[in-house]
Amino acid sequence: MRLTKFEHAALLLEDSGKKLFVDPGSFTSPLTDTANTAAVVITHEHADHWTPEQLNRILDLNPEVPIFAPAGVAAAAGDFDVTVVSNGDTVEAGPFTLRFFGEKHAVIHSSIPIVDNVGVLINDELYYGGDSFTIPEGVDVDLLAVPAGAPWLKIAESIDYVLAVKPKRSFTTHEMVLARAGKDMANGRVKWATEQGGGEFIALEPGDSLDI
């Protein structure tokens, strides 16, 4: 399985000639080469994690592709056929096994509603929590996508998250709100936390790929 990181929170997984897109949102460049998509996962309803335009770029070439997301996305994306998933669900989509964890987005502020959010474990290898620090209980995580910058986090929380999960490998995501200096600082902190558990940090930039 191959991972390609896009800008901000979007990921592409490829396996056996099929693609899985995760959270293609407004901070991500328009998607191209979307043929042979087996599924789309959207962790929550905020625009930096999905837009109608990004979904339509996938659906134009894959009109029957399933979209897996929590109930809040199904309500927000009423023009799309969304299959609702929640904590504890497991689904198969082509070569991809998707296990879902968690229920809610991290708190941004008391004045802002907390929306539905699910984390996803892909083929028992890559875990991506969306906008949450939900820990996939009972899972030995091979590769962890670690949020690095957002209105809902401080870097201490990201560090504690990595220390708790103890992934074998990690990389940062959700970082388009950071300047270059901020990205480098976050990478350094996540690298340190990953190494405390004996893991390896991989500094992926948008467009970089990694074989899992």
Coordinates of C-alpha atoms in Angstrom, one line a residue:
M1 CA 0.0 0.0 0.0
R2 CA 1.3 3.5 -0.9
L3 CA 0.4 6.7 0.9
T4 CA 0.6 10.1 -0.8
K5 CA 0.2 13.2 1.4
F6 CA -1.6 16.2 -0.1
E7 CA -1.8 19.6 1.4
H8 CA -3.4 20.0 4.8
A9 CA -5.4 16.9 5.8
A10 CA -5.9 15.1 2.5
L11 CA -4.4 11.7 2.0
L12 CA -4.4 9.2 -0.9
L13 CA -3.9 5.5 -0.4
E14 CA -3.2 3.2 -3.3
D15 CA -3.4 -0.6 -3.3
S16 CA -3.8 -3.2 -6.1
G17 CA -4.6 -0.5 -8.6
K18 CA -7.3 1.1 -6.5
K19 CA -7.4 4.4 -4.7
L20 CA -8.8 5.7 -1.4
F21 CA -9.1 9.4 -0.8
V22 CA -9.3 10.7 2.7
D23 CA -10.5 14.3 3.6
P24 CA -10.0 16.2 0.3
G25 CA -10.9 19.7 1.4
S26 CA -10.6 23.4 0.7
F27 CA -6.9 23.7 1.6
T28 CA -6.0 20.9 -0.8
S29 CA -5.2 21.5 -4.5
P30 CA -7.9 20.3 -6.9
L31 CA -7.7 16.6 -7.2
T32 CA -6.5 15.0 -10.4
D33 CA -6.0 11.4 -11.5
T34 CA -9.0 10.1 -9.6
A35 CA -9.8 7.1 -11.8
N36 CA -10.1 3.7 -10.1
T37 CA -11.2 5.1 -6.8
A38 CA -12.6 2.4 -4.4
A39 CA -13.9 4.8 -1.7
V40 CA -13.8 8.2 0.0
V41 CA -13.5 8.7 3.7
I42 CA -14.5 12.1 5.2
T43 CA -13.8 12.4 8.9
H44 CA -16.1 15.4 9.6
E45 CA -18.1 18.2 8.0
H46 CA -15.7 21.1 8.1
A47 CA -14.7 22.5 4.7
D48 CA -11.0 22.0 5.1
H49 CA -11.8 18.3 5.1
W50 CA -14.3 18.1 2.2
T51 CA -15.9 20.3 -0.4
P52 CA -18.5 19.5 -3.1
E53 CA -16.0 20.4 -5.8
Q54 CA -13.5 17.9 -4.5
L55 CA -16.1 15.1 -4.3
N56 CA -17.4 15.8 -7.7
R57 CA -13.9 15.5 -9.2
I58 CA -13.9 11.9 -7.8
L59 CA -17.5 11.1 -8.7
D60 CA -17.1 12.3 -12.3
L61 CA -14.9 9.3 -13.0
N62 CA -16.3 7.0 -10.3
P63 CA -20.0 7.7 -10.1
E64 CA -20.7 4.7 -7.8
V65 CA -17.9 5.2 -5.4
P66 CA -19.0 4.9 -1.7
I67 CA -18.4 7.9 0.6
F68 CA -18.0 6.9 4.2
A69 CA -18.5 9.6 6.9
P70 CA -20.3 10.3 10.2
A71 CA -23.9 11.5 10.4
G72 CA -22.9 15.2 10.5
V73 CA -21.3 14.9 7.0
A74 CA -24.4 13.1 5.6
A75 CA -26.5 16.0 6.8
A76 CA -24.1 18.7 5.5
A77 CA -23.6 16.9 2.2
G78 CA -27.2 16.3 1.3
D79 CA -26.5 16.2 -2.4
F80 CA -24.3 13.2 -2.1
D81 CA -25.0 9.6 -1.2
V82 CA -23.1 9.2 2.1
T83 CA -22.8 5.9 4.0
V84 CA -22.9 6.8 7.6
V85 CA -20.2 5.1 9.8
S86 CA -19.6 5.5 13.5
N87 CA -17.3 4.3 16.3
G88 CA -16.7 0.5 16.1
D89 CA -17.8 0.1 12.5
T90 CA -15.7 -1.9 9.9
V91 CA -16.3 -1.7 6.2
E92 CA -14.6 -3.2 3.1
A93 CA -14.0 -1.2 0.0
G94 CA -12.0 -2.9 -2.7
P95 CA -8.6 -3.7 -1.2
F96 CA -9.2 -1.4 1.8
T97 CA -10.4 -2.4 5.2
L98 CA -11.6 0.6 7.1
R99 CA -12.1 0.6 10.9
F100 CA -13.7 3.6 12.5
F101 CA -13.0 5.1 16.0
G102 CA -14.3 8.0 18.0
E103 CA -17.4 10.1 17.8
K104 CA -16.6 13.9 18.2
H105 CA -14.4 16.6 16.9
A106 CA -12.0 18.1 19.4
V107 CA -13.2 21.3 21.2
I108 CA -12.4 24.5 19.4
H109 CA -14.2 26.9 21.8
S110 CA -17.2 26.7 24.0
S111 CA -19.0 29.1 21.5
I112 CA -18.5 26.7 18.6
P113 CA -20.6 23.5 18.2
I114 CA -18.8 20.2 18.5
V115 CA -19.5 18.2 15.3
D116 CA -19.3 14.5 14.6
N117 CA -15.9 13.1 13.8
V118 CA -14.5 9.6 13.1
G119 CA -10.9 8.4 13.0
V120 CA -10.1 5.7 10.5
L121 CA -7.6 2.8 10.6
I122 CA -6.8 1.7 7.1
N123 CA -5.7 -1.9 6.4
D124 CA -4.6 -2.2 10.1
E125 CA -1.6 0.0 9.2
L126 CA -2.3 3.7 8.9
Y127 CA -4.4 5.5 11.6
Y128 CA -5.7 9.0 11.0
G129 CA -7.9 10.5 13.7
G130 CA -9.4 13.4 11.7
D131 CA -9.8 16.4 14.0
S132 CA -9.5 14.5 17.2
F133 CA -7.0 12.8 19.5
T134 CA -9.0 9.6 19.7
I135 CA -6.7 6.7 20.5
P136 CA -7.6 3.5 18.6
E137 CA -7.7 1.2 21.7
G138 CA -6.3 -2.3 21.2
V139 CA -4.4 -1.4 18.0
D140 CA -0.7 -1.4 17.5
V141 CA -0.4 1.5 15.0
D142 CA 2.2 1.1 12.3
L143 CA 1.9 4.6 10.9
L144 CA 0.2 7.6 12.6
A145 CA -0.9 10.8 11.0
V146 CA -0.4 13.5 13.6
P147 CA -2.2 16.8 13.5
A148 CA 0.3 19.7 13.7
G149 CA -1.6 22.9 13.6
A150 CA -5.2 24.0 14.1
P151 CA -7.5 26.3 16.1
W152 CA -8.4 23.2 18.2
L153 CA -5.0 22.0 19.3
K154 CA -1.8 23.0 21.0
I155 CA 1.4 21.1 20.3
A156 CA 1.5 19.7 23.8
E157 CA -1.7 17.7 23.0
S158 CA -0.1 16.4 19.8
I159 CA 3.0 15.3 21.7
D160 CA 0.9 13.5 24.4
Y161 CA -1.1 11.8 21.6
V162 CA 2.0 10.4 20.0
L163 CA 3.3 9.3 23.4
A164 CA 0.1 7.5 24.1
V165 CA -0.3 5.8 20.7
K166 CA 3.4 4.8 20.4
P167 CA 3.4 4.4 16.6
K168 CA 6.2 2.6 14.8
R169 CA 6.2 5.5 12.4
S170 CA 4.6 8.9 12.2
F171 CA 4.2 12.0 10.0
T172 CA 2.5 15.3 10.5
T173 CA -0.7 16.5 8.8
H174 CA -3.3 19.3 9.2
E175 CA -0.5 21.9 9.0
M176 CA -1.5 24.3 6.2
V177 CA -2.4 26.9 8.9
L178 CA 1.3 27.0 9.9
A179 CA 4.1 29.0 8.4
R180 CA 7.3 27.1 7.4
A181 CA 8.9 27.8 10.8
G182 CA 5.8 26.5 12.5
K183 CA 5.8 23.3 10.4
D184 CA 9.5 22.7 11.2
M185 CA 8.9 23.3 14.9
A186 CA 5.9 20.9 15.0
N187 CA 7.9 18.2 13.1
G188 CA 10.7 18.5 15.6
R189 CA 8.3 18.0 18.5
V190 CA 6.4 15.1 16.9
K191 CA 9.8 13.5 16.0
W192 CA 10.9 13.6 19.6
A193 CA 7.6 12.1 20.8
T194 CA 7.7 9.3 18.3
E195 CA 11.3 8.4 19.2
Q196 CA 10.3 8.1 22.9
G197 CA 8.3 5.0 21.9
G198 CA 11.1 3.6 19.7
G199 CA 9.4 4.8 16.5
E200 CA 10.6 6.7 13.4
F201 CA 9.4 10.1 12.3
I202 CA 9.0 10.8 8.5
A203 CA 8.8 14.4 7.4
L204 CA 6.4 14.3 4.5
E205 CA 5.6 17.3 2.4
P206 CA 2.6 17.7 0.1
G207 CA 3.1 15.4 -2.9
D208 CA 5.5 13.0 -1.0
S209 CA 4.7 9.3 -1.0
L210 CA 5.6 6.5 1.3
D211 CA 5.3 2.7 0.9
I212 CA 3.6 1.2 4.0

